[in-house]
Amino acid sequence: MSRTEPRIIRAVWELQQWSERMRCAGKRIALVPTMGSLHLGHLSLLRMAQHHADRTIVSIFVNPTQFGPNEDFDSYPRDLEADLEQVRKVGADVAFPPAPDRRCPAGAATWVTGDPLTQGLCGRSRPGHFRGVATVVARLFQAARPHVAIFGEKDYQQLAVIRRMARDLLFDTEIVGAPTVREPDGLAMSSRNRYLSDDARLQARALNIALHEARQHVRAGERDVRFIAEATRRRIAKEPLAELDYVEICDPETLAPLDRIGRRAILAVAASFEGARLIDNTLLEADG
Ligand code: AMP
């Protein structure tokens, strides 16, 4: 497994040339798209990328088009040196913190929307978010020409939208989902966890606890979605700092809401703690 010092490429044309050379040499390329502020969750994706390919690219780009007007685009943590330090721990062949694209300085006129997968869950409270994500990932795919791209299951809806986009638009890129990496107390790692005060950090554990309790209900034979969703809501709302956005139970592929737990379902939650919006999810399996 390589621990190469990443080569820093900033121009799309240069990344395309590098990728073309690697492809001609018969190398398999993996891409890990990130917004930086890298933590162990991101590094696990990078490790999985090494497992799936001969060459790895990590992109680092705080994508403005996926933030709403009142969201944290300006305050989102950015520290390229610290990110490269993280990347070095695992190794990558290329780090791609793209320079502003001179070919379309005013931004893109063409969008990948991903409807109807983007209608519920985070799409409801973050209109335009997945359009921004899918479009930038499509551009990253054109820049990096990866054989495989790794996305975290923590952002479950994002993974579903990207899988569907790759299939619908005939991208020659395999999409691989990676399990959520958690803090020792169960909180899903997130770049936004650093916004949390000590109190909020403690209370945010309720997200994972509520998901765990939901799995226990299913294990005990409960199949009623309303019952499980309500119990999950109540558990999260018990925390005084929690502002619940949604608790939804949906089909793992289509993300359509379910009435009853069939064989498999996704329970997804989102809540803000003192303004820091956190998400998490779990698979509910009726047969185990
Ligand atoms: P972000 O930088 O937040 O856009 O995330 C970049 C990628 O890392 C996405 O595919 C996320 O789903 C993934 N990711 C973020 N947090 C985690 C985590 N705790 N465990 C696994 N993957 C994660």
Short mmCIF file of C-alpha atoms and ligand atoms in Angstrom, two decimals:
data_model
loop_
_atom_site.label_atom_id
_atom_site.label_comp_id
_atom_site.label_asym_id
_atom_site.label_seq_id
_atom_site.Cartn_x
_atom_site.Cartn_y
_atom_site.Cartn_z
CA MET A 1 0.00 0.00 0.00
CA SER A 2 1.52 3.34 -1.04
CA ARG A 3 2.23 6.19 1.36
CA THR A 4 3.29 8.48 -1.43
CA GLU A 5 3.59 12.20 -0.94
CA PRO A 6 0.60 13.42 -2.88
CA ARG A 7 1.28 15.35 -6.04
CA ILE A 8 -0.79 18.53 -5.91
CA ILE A 9 -2.68 19.21 -9.11
CA ARG A 10 -4.85 22.30 -9.38
CA ALA A 11 -5.78 22.51 -13.05
CA VAL A 12 -8.46 20.32 -14.61
CA TRP A 13 -6.44 19.86 -17.83
CA GLU A 14 -3.45 18.64 -15.82
CA LEU A 15 -5.55 16.14 -13.90
CA GLN A 16 -7.09 14.90 -17.16
CA GLN A 17 -3.59 14.41 -18.64
CA TRP A 18 -2.35 12.61 -15.53
CA SER A 19 -5.38 10.36 -15.54
CA GLU A 20 -5.00 9.62 -19.25
CA ARG A 21 -1.35 8.62 -18.71
CA MET A 22 -2.33 6.30 -15.87
CA ARG A 23 -5.11 4.74 -17.92
CA CYS A 24 -2.72 4.16 -20.85
CA ALA A 25 -0.33 2.47 -18.43
CA GLY A 26 -3.16 0.14 -17.43
CA LYS A 27 -3.60 1.61 -13.95
CA ARG A 28 -6.95 1.61 -12.18
CA ILE A 29 -7.81 5.01 -10.71
CA ALA A 30 -9.92 5.73 -7.63
CA LEU A 31 -11.37 9.12 -6.68
CA VAL A 32 -12.40 10.27 -3.20
CA PRO A 33 -14.32 13.56 -3.40
CA THR A 34 -14.21 15.65 -0.21
CA MET A 35 -14.70 19.19 1.02
CA GLY A 36 -11.54 19.00 3.12
CA SER A 37 -11.39 19.41 6.89
CA LEU A 38 -10.35 15.79 6.73
CA HIS A 39 -10.98 13.36 9.61
CA LEU A 40 -10.74 9.61 10.09
CA GLY A 41 -13.97 9.08 8.12
CA HIS A 42 -12.38 10.62 5.02
CA LEU A 43 -9.18 8.63 5.60
CA SER A 44 -11.17 5.39 5.69
CA LEU A 45 -12.49 6.28 2.23
CA LEU A 46 -8.93 6.84 1.05
CA ARG A 47 -7.91 3.44 2.41
CA MET A 48 -10.81 1.83 0.63
CA ALA A 49 -9.76 3.65 -2.56
CA GLN A 50 -6.29 2.11 -2.30
CA HIS A 51 -7.92 -1.26 -1.92
CA HIS A 52 -9.94 -0.78 -5.10
CA ALA A 53 -7.35 0.81 -7.38
CA ASP A 54 -3.66 1.28 -8.25
CA ARG A 55 -3.76 5.07 -8.11
CA THR A 56 -5.77 7.35 -5.81
CA ILE A 57 -6.95 10.93 -6.14
CA VAL A 58 -8.46 12.91 -3.27
CA SER A 59 -10.27 16.07 -4.30
CA ILE A 60 -10.57 18.87 -1.77
CA PHE A 61 -13.13 21.49 -2.68
CA VAL A 62 -15.70 23.38 -0.64
CA ASN A 63 -18.35 23.43 -3.34
CA PRO A 64 -20.35 26.68 -3.12
CA THR A 65 -23.24 25.35 -5.20
CA GLN A 66 -24.25 22.81 -2.57
CA PHE A 67 -24.72 25.41 0.19
CA GLY A 68 -27.94 27.35 0.63
CA PRO A 69 -27.89 31.14 1.16
CA ASN A 70 -28.19 30.81 4.96
CA GLU A 71 -25.83 27.87 5.36
CA ASP A 72 -22.24 27.66 6.55
CA PHE A 73 -20.31 28.09 3.27
CA ASP A 74 -18.29 31.07 4.56
CA SER A 75 -17.48 29.54 7.92
CA TYR A 76 -16.85 25.98 6.64
CA PRO A 77 -13.35 25.05 7.87
CA ARG A 78 -10.64 25.31 5.20
CA ASP A 79 -7.01 24.41 5.89
CA LEU A 80 -5.22 22.81 2.96
CA GLU A 81 -1.96 22.25 4.85
CA ALA A 82 -3.75 20.39 7.65
CA ASP A 83 -5.65 18.35 5.05
CA LEU A 84 -2.44 17.37 3.23
CA GLU A 85 -1.00 16.33 6.59
CA GLN A 86 -3.99 14.01 7.03
CA VAL A 87 -3.66 12.65 3.48
CA ARG A 88 0.00 11.81 4.11
CA LYS A 89 -1.03 9.50 6.98
CA VAL A 90 -2.70 7.17 4.49
CA GLY A 91 -1.06 8.19 1.23
CA ALA A 92 -2.56 9.27 -2.07
CA ASP A 93 -1.08 9.82 -5.50
CA VAL A 94 -2.84 13.10 -6.20
CA ALA A 95 -4.49 15.78 -4.11
CA PHE A 96 -6.77 17.95 -6.24
CA PRO A 97 -7.69 21.27 -4.66
CA PRO A 98 -8.96 22.78 -7.90
CA ALA A 99 -8.14 26.34 -8.85
CA PRO A 100 -11.14 28.44 -9.97
CA ASP A 101 -12.10 27.19 -13.42
CA ARG A 102 -11.22 29.82 -16.02
CA ARG A 103 -13.32 28.09 -18.65
CA CYS A 104 -16.57 28.88 -16.85
CA PRO A 105 -15.84 31.74 -14.43
CA ALA A 106 -19.52 32.55 -13.98
CA GLY A 107 -20.32 28.98 -12.95
CA ALA A 108 -22.06 26.18 -14.77
CA ALA A 109 -25.21 26.61 -16.86
CA THR A 110 -25.85 22.86 -16.96
CA TRP A 111 -27.10 21.03 -13.90
CA VAL A 112 -27.60 17.43 -12.85
CA THR A 113 -30.71 17.49 -10.70
CA GLY A 114 -31.26 13.89 -9.58
CA ASP A 115 -35.04 14.26 -9.04
CA PRO A 116 -36.94 12.45 -7.54
CA LEU A 117 -34.23 11.03 -5.26
CA THR A 118 -33.54 14.54 -4.04
CA GLN A 119 -37.09 15.44 -3.00
CA GLY A 120 -37.22 14.03 0.54
CA LEU A 121 -34.84 13.78 3.49
CA CYS A 122 -32.12 16.47 3.28
CA GLY A 123 -33.42 17.61 -0.12
CA ARG A 124 -36.56 19.00 1.53
CA SER A 125 -34.76 21.31 3.94
CA ARG A 126 -31.78 22.00 1.64
CA PRO A 127 -33.32 22.85 -1.74
CA GLY A 128 -30.69 22.85 -4.47
CA HIS A 129 -28.16 21.00 -2.31
CA PHE A 130 -28.09 17.74 -4.28
CA ARG A 131 -28.17 19.56 -7.60
CA GLY A 132 -24.94 21.25 -6.47
CA VAL A 133 -23.45 17.95 -5.27
CA ALA A 134 -24.37 15.91 -8.34
CA THR A 135 -23.17 18.57 -10.76
CA VAL A 136 -19.81 19.02 -9.08
CA VAL A 137 -19.32 15.23 -8.84
CA ALA A 138 -20.11 14.91 -12.56
CA ARG A 139 -17.43 17.54 -13.26
CA LEU A 140 -14.98 15.76 -10.95
CA PHE A 141 -15.63 12.53 -12.84
CA GLN A 142 -14.84 14.30 -16.12
CA ALA A 143 -11.68 15.78 -14.63
CA ALA A 144 -10.35 12.66 -12.88
CA ARG A 145 -11.82 9.93 -15.18
CA PRO A 146 -11.85 7.47 -12.24
CA HIS A 147 -12.61 3.77 -12.63
CA VAL A 148 -14.05 3.83 -9.13
CA ALA A 149 -15.24 6.56 -6.72
CA ILE A 150 -15.77 6.13 -2.99
CA PHE A 151 -18.56 7.86 -1.04
CA GLY A 152 -19.50 7.54 2.62
CA GLU A 153 -22.74 5.87 3.67
CA LYS A 154 -23.06 8.58 6.30
CA ASP A 155 -24.37 10.85 3.52
CA TYR A 156 -26.77 8.14 2.43
CA GLN A 157 -28.94 10.26 0.17
CA GLN A 158 -25.85 11.68 -1.55
CA LEU A 159 -24.58 8.13 -2.21
CA ALA A 160 -27.97 7.14 -3.68
CA VAL A 161 -28.09 10.25 -5.90
CA ILE A 162 -24.54 9.67 -7.18
CA ARG A 163 -25.17 5.97 -7.86
CA ARG A 164 -28.23 6.89 -9.85
CA MET A 165 -26.45 9.68 -11.72
CA ALA A 166 -23.57 7.37 -12.70
CA ARG A 167 -26.08 4.83 -13.99
CA ASP A 168 -28.36 7.28 -15.79
CA LEU A 169 -25.55 9.26 -17.45
CA LEU A 170 -23.53 6.14 -18.35
CA PHE A 171 -20.48 7.18 -16.35
CA ASP A 172 -17.83 4.51 -16.60
CA THR A 173 -17.17 4.79 -12.87
CA GLU A 174 -18.06 2.22 -10.25
CA ILE A 175 -19.60 3.82 -7.16
CA VAL A 176 -18.57 2.23 -3.86
CA GLY A 177 -20.16 3.05 -0.50
CA ALA A 178 -18.02 3.05 2.65
CA PRO A 179 -19.29 2.44 6.21
CA THR A 180 -19.68 5.36 8.60
CA VAL A 181 -16.72 5.93 10.91
CA ARG A 182 -17.78 6.95 14.42
CA GLU A 183 -16.27 8.55 17.50
CA PRO A 184 -15.76 6.12 20.40
CA ASP A 185 -19.14 7.18 21.85
CA GLY A 186 -20.93 6.50 18.56
CA LEU A 187 -21.32 10.01 17.12
CA ALA A 188 -20.71 9.86 13.36
CA MET A 189 -17.53 11.74 12.46
CA SER A 190 -18.25 14.94 10.57
CA SER A 191 -16.37 18.10 9.70
CA ARG A 192 -19.25 19.94 11.38
CA ASN A 193 -18.69 18.25 14.75
CA ARG A 194 -16.05 20.87 15.45
CA TYR A 195 -18.81 23.51 15.62
CA LEU A 196 -20.29 21.77 18.70
CA SER A 197 -19.95 23.18 22.21
CA ASP A 198 -19.19 20.63 24.96
CA ASP A 199 -22.89 20.44 25.87
CA ALA A 200 -24.03 20.06 22.30
CA ARG A 201 -21.33 17.47 21.64
CA LEU A 202 -22.67 15.35 24.53
CA GLN A 203 -26.28 15.73 23.45
CA ALA A 204 -25.46 14.91 19.81
CA ARG A 205 -24.81 11.32 20.90
CA ALA A 206 -28.61 11.00 20.96
CA LEU A 207 -28.62 10.59 17.17
CA ASN A 208 -26.69 7.33 17.26
CA ILE A 209 -28.49 6.18 20.41
CA ALA A 210 -31.86 6.73 18.72
CA LEU A 211 -30.73 4.74 15.67
CA HIS A 212 -29.52 1.94 17.91
CA GLU A 213 -32.86 1.84 19.74
CA ALA A 214 -34.70 1.70 16.42
CA ARG A 215 -32.65 -1.32 15.36
CA GLN A 216 -33.58 -2.96 18.65
CA HIS A 217 -37.30 -2.34 17.99
CA VAL A 218 -36.95 -4.03 14.60
CA ARG A 219 -34.99 -6.90 16.11
CA ALA A 220 -37.84 -7.35 18.62
CA GLY A 221 -40.30 -7.71 15.73
CA GLU A 222 -41.67 -4.16 15.32
CA ARG A 223 -42.43 -3.40 11.64
CA ASP A 224 -44.60 -0.29 11.90
CA VAL A 225 -42.71 2.66 10.44
CA ARG A 226 -44.80 5.25 12.30
CA PHE A 227 -44.05 3.64 15.65
CA ILE A 228 -40.31 3.41 15.01
CA ALA A 229 -40.05 6.91 13.55
CA GLU A 230 -42.00 8.38 16.48
CA ALA A 231 -39.80 6.61 19.04
CA THR A 232 -36.71 7.92 17.20
CA ARG A 233 -38.11 11.46 17.16
CA ARG A 234 -38.92 11.34 20.86
CA ARG A 235 -35.42 10.11 21.75
CA ILE A 236 -33.70 12.90 19.83
CA ALA A 237 -36.15 15.58 21.02
CA LYS A 238 -35.34 14.66 24.65
CA GLU A 239 -32.08 16.61 24.24
CA PRO A 240 -32.75 20.27 25.05
CA LEU A 241 -30.33 21.57 22.39
CA ALA A 242 -31.64 19.32 19.59
CA GLU A 243 -33.69 20.94 16.85
CA LEU A 244 -35.04 18.05 14.87
CA ASP A 245 -35.17 18.43 11.10
CA TYR A 246 -36.47 15.00 10.08
CA VAL A 247 -36.73 11.33 10.93
CA GLU A 248 -37.63 9.26 7.88
CA ILE A 249 -37.76 5.59 7.00
CA CYS A 250 -37.36 4.86 3.34
CA ASP A 251 -36.48 2.33 0.67
CA PRO A 252 -32.67 1.90 0.45
CA GLU A 253 -32.55 2.35 -3.35
CA THR A 254 -35.42 4.65 -4.33
CA LEU A 255 -35.54 6.54 -1.00
CA ALA A 256 -39.35 6.42 -1.25
CA PRO A 257 -41.07 6.60 2.17
CA LEU A 258 -42.25 3.23 3.54
CA ASP A 259 -45.31 2.28 5.64
CA ARG A 260 -43.89 -0.95 6.97
CA ILE A 261 -40.40 -2.31 7.33
CA GLY A 262 -40.01 -4.94 4.62
CA ARG A 263 -36.75 -6.79 4.23
CA ARG A 264 -34.53 -3.70 4.39
CA ALA A 265 -35.11 -0.02 5.08
CA ILE A 266 -33.03 3.05 5.78
CA LEU A 267 -33.76 5.12 8.86
CA ALA A 268 -32.29 8.58 8.31
CA VAL A 269 -32.19 11.48 10.77
CA ALA A 270 -31.09 15.11 10.72
CA ALA A 271 -30.97 17.55 13.62
CA SER A 272 -29.23 20.77 14.47
CA PHE A 273 -27.44 21.37 17.76
CA GLU A 274 -26.86 25.08 18.35
CA GLY A 275 -26.96 25.61 14.60
CA ALA A 276 -24.64 22.73 13.64
CA ARG A 277 -26.65 20.48 11.35
CA LEU A 278 -25.79 16.79 11.78
CA ILE A 279 -27.09 13.75 9.90
CA ASP A 280 -26.90 10.03 10.49
CA ASN A 281 -28.63 6.87 9.32
CA THR A 282 -28.83 3.15 9.81
CA LEU A 283 -29.98 0.14 7.87
CA LEU A 284 -33.00 -1.62 9.41
CA GLU A 285 -33.03 -5.29 8.49
CA ALA A 286 -36.15 -7.30 9.20
CA ASP A 287 -34.41 -10.64 8.77
CA GLY A 288 -31.38 -10.06 10.95
P1 AMP B 1 -17.49 15.84 2.98
O1 AMP B 1 -16.08 16.33 3.06
O2 AMP B 1 -18.27 16.05 4.22
O3 AMP B 1 -18.20 16.30 1.74
O4 AMP B 1 -17.38 14.26 2.84
C1 AMP B 1 -16.62 13.67 1.84
C2 AMP B 1 -16.90 12.20 1.81
O5 AMP B 1 -16.56 11.63 3.07
C3 AMP B 1 -18.36 11.87 1.55
O6 AMP B 1 -18.46 10.75 0.69
C4 AMP B 1 -18.88 11.56 2.94
O7 AMP B 1 -19.99 10.68 2.94
C5 AMP B 1 -17.67 10.88 3.54
N1 AMP B 1 -17.71 10.92 5.01
C6 AMP B 1 -17.94 12.00 5.80
N2 AMP B 1 -17.98 11.63 7.10
C7 AMP B 1 -17.78 10.29 7.13
C8 AMP B 1 -17.72 9.31 8.17
N3 AMP B 1 -17.88 9.65 9.45
N4 AMP B 1 -17.50 8.03 7.83
C9 AMP B 1 -17.35 7.67 6.53
N5 AMP B 1 -17.39 8.55 5.49
C10 AMP B 1 -17.61 9.84 5.79
#
